[in-house]
């Protein structure tokens, strides 16, 4: 990605993140090349929680999706750390405490892949990874899994997919595609509130809005739905088809843990379980009374499924 002008980058003020409920974690930052051809640097934020004392057992990479951020994993991280594992949860560029390009056209599928790859295999240099990916975290994480399989030990896909432009995304996605562009204002809290099974504390919903003090900060969230490959001619479709050719030969343990009431991706989880060799015979779980954001609806059950899978899979 090379532009005629340096990328213009916004940074959410730190005080927006003060006192968020259930989010006591210390921030960590790394700088990566924005890839605009002008030497622009992006600061990416990530959580890095691990057991005290002895080295941790496994490294768990938790990838959020649209339009959330690492706050999504706040109830999943503590039980995994208590089980002896290191948890790394980045904020994708444009989300959370990570920098936010102000021009929505700076956000492309390839740019997101390059930015995430630069963080997790650059400054963090993660290896032997257990991937846990949700929503757009899967559209990116499953690509990284296919392109760097030697870096991963196992994977958990939760309410996600890897579309290659040859599938019917269904009416709910079409509605989401339209509403994400037409909503004014665009509220992440409102998106969560519409999709949670039992509602949420207003303070929790407000925390999801914390990274986005105004429309200029929302360009990544606005653009993500438009980047989903819905046609074979989409620019990301060939790369995703190539990724599927690798995934269909991959024998690392692969678990699907999907919410019972997810309106978009549950059927894709069933297809992944059929297509990926490492998914054969795994204890795939459909979590009852959970929708798309099952980390909010049923965090304990999801954490138990992840921890149990790590404990049982080699």
Tab-separated table of C-alpha atoms in Angstrom, residues 13 41 56 129 144 150 160-161 177 187 193 196 206 244 263 268 307:
chain	number	residue	atom	x	y	z
A	13	UNK	CA	-6.939	9.951	24.347
A	41	UNK	CA	4.483	4.385	12.114
A	56	UNK	CA	3.325	-20.204	31.380
A	129	UNK	CA	0.396	-20.338	19.402
A	144	UNK	CA	-2.249	-16.109	9.224
A	150	UNK	CA	4.429	-23.625	11.667
A	160	UNK	CA	-16.250	-16.566	12.571
A	161	UNK	CA	-15.593	-17.692	9.004
A	177	UNK	CA	-23.700	-4.249	5.583
A	187	UNK	CA	-22.459	3.309	17.938
A	193	UNK	CA	-26.983	-4.062	22.709
A	196	UNK	CA	-26.840	-9.636	23.300
A	206	UNK	CA	-20.244	2.424	27.158
A	244	UNK	CA	-8.571	-22.710	2.151
A	263	UNK	CA	-27.429	-15.370	12.893
A	268	UNK	CA	-19.806	-21.589	8.563
A	307	UNK	CA	-9.161	-24.292	28.426
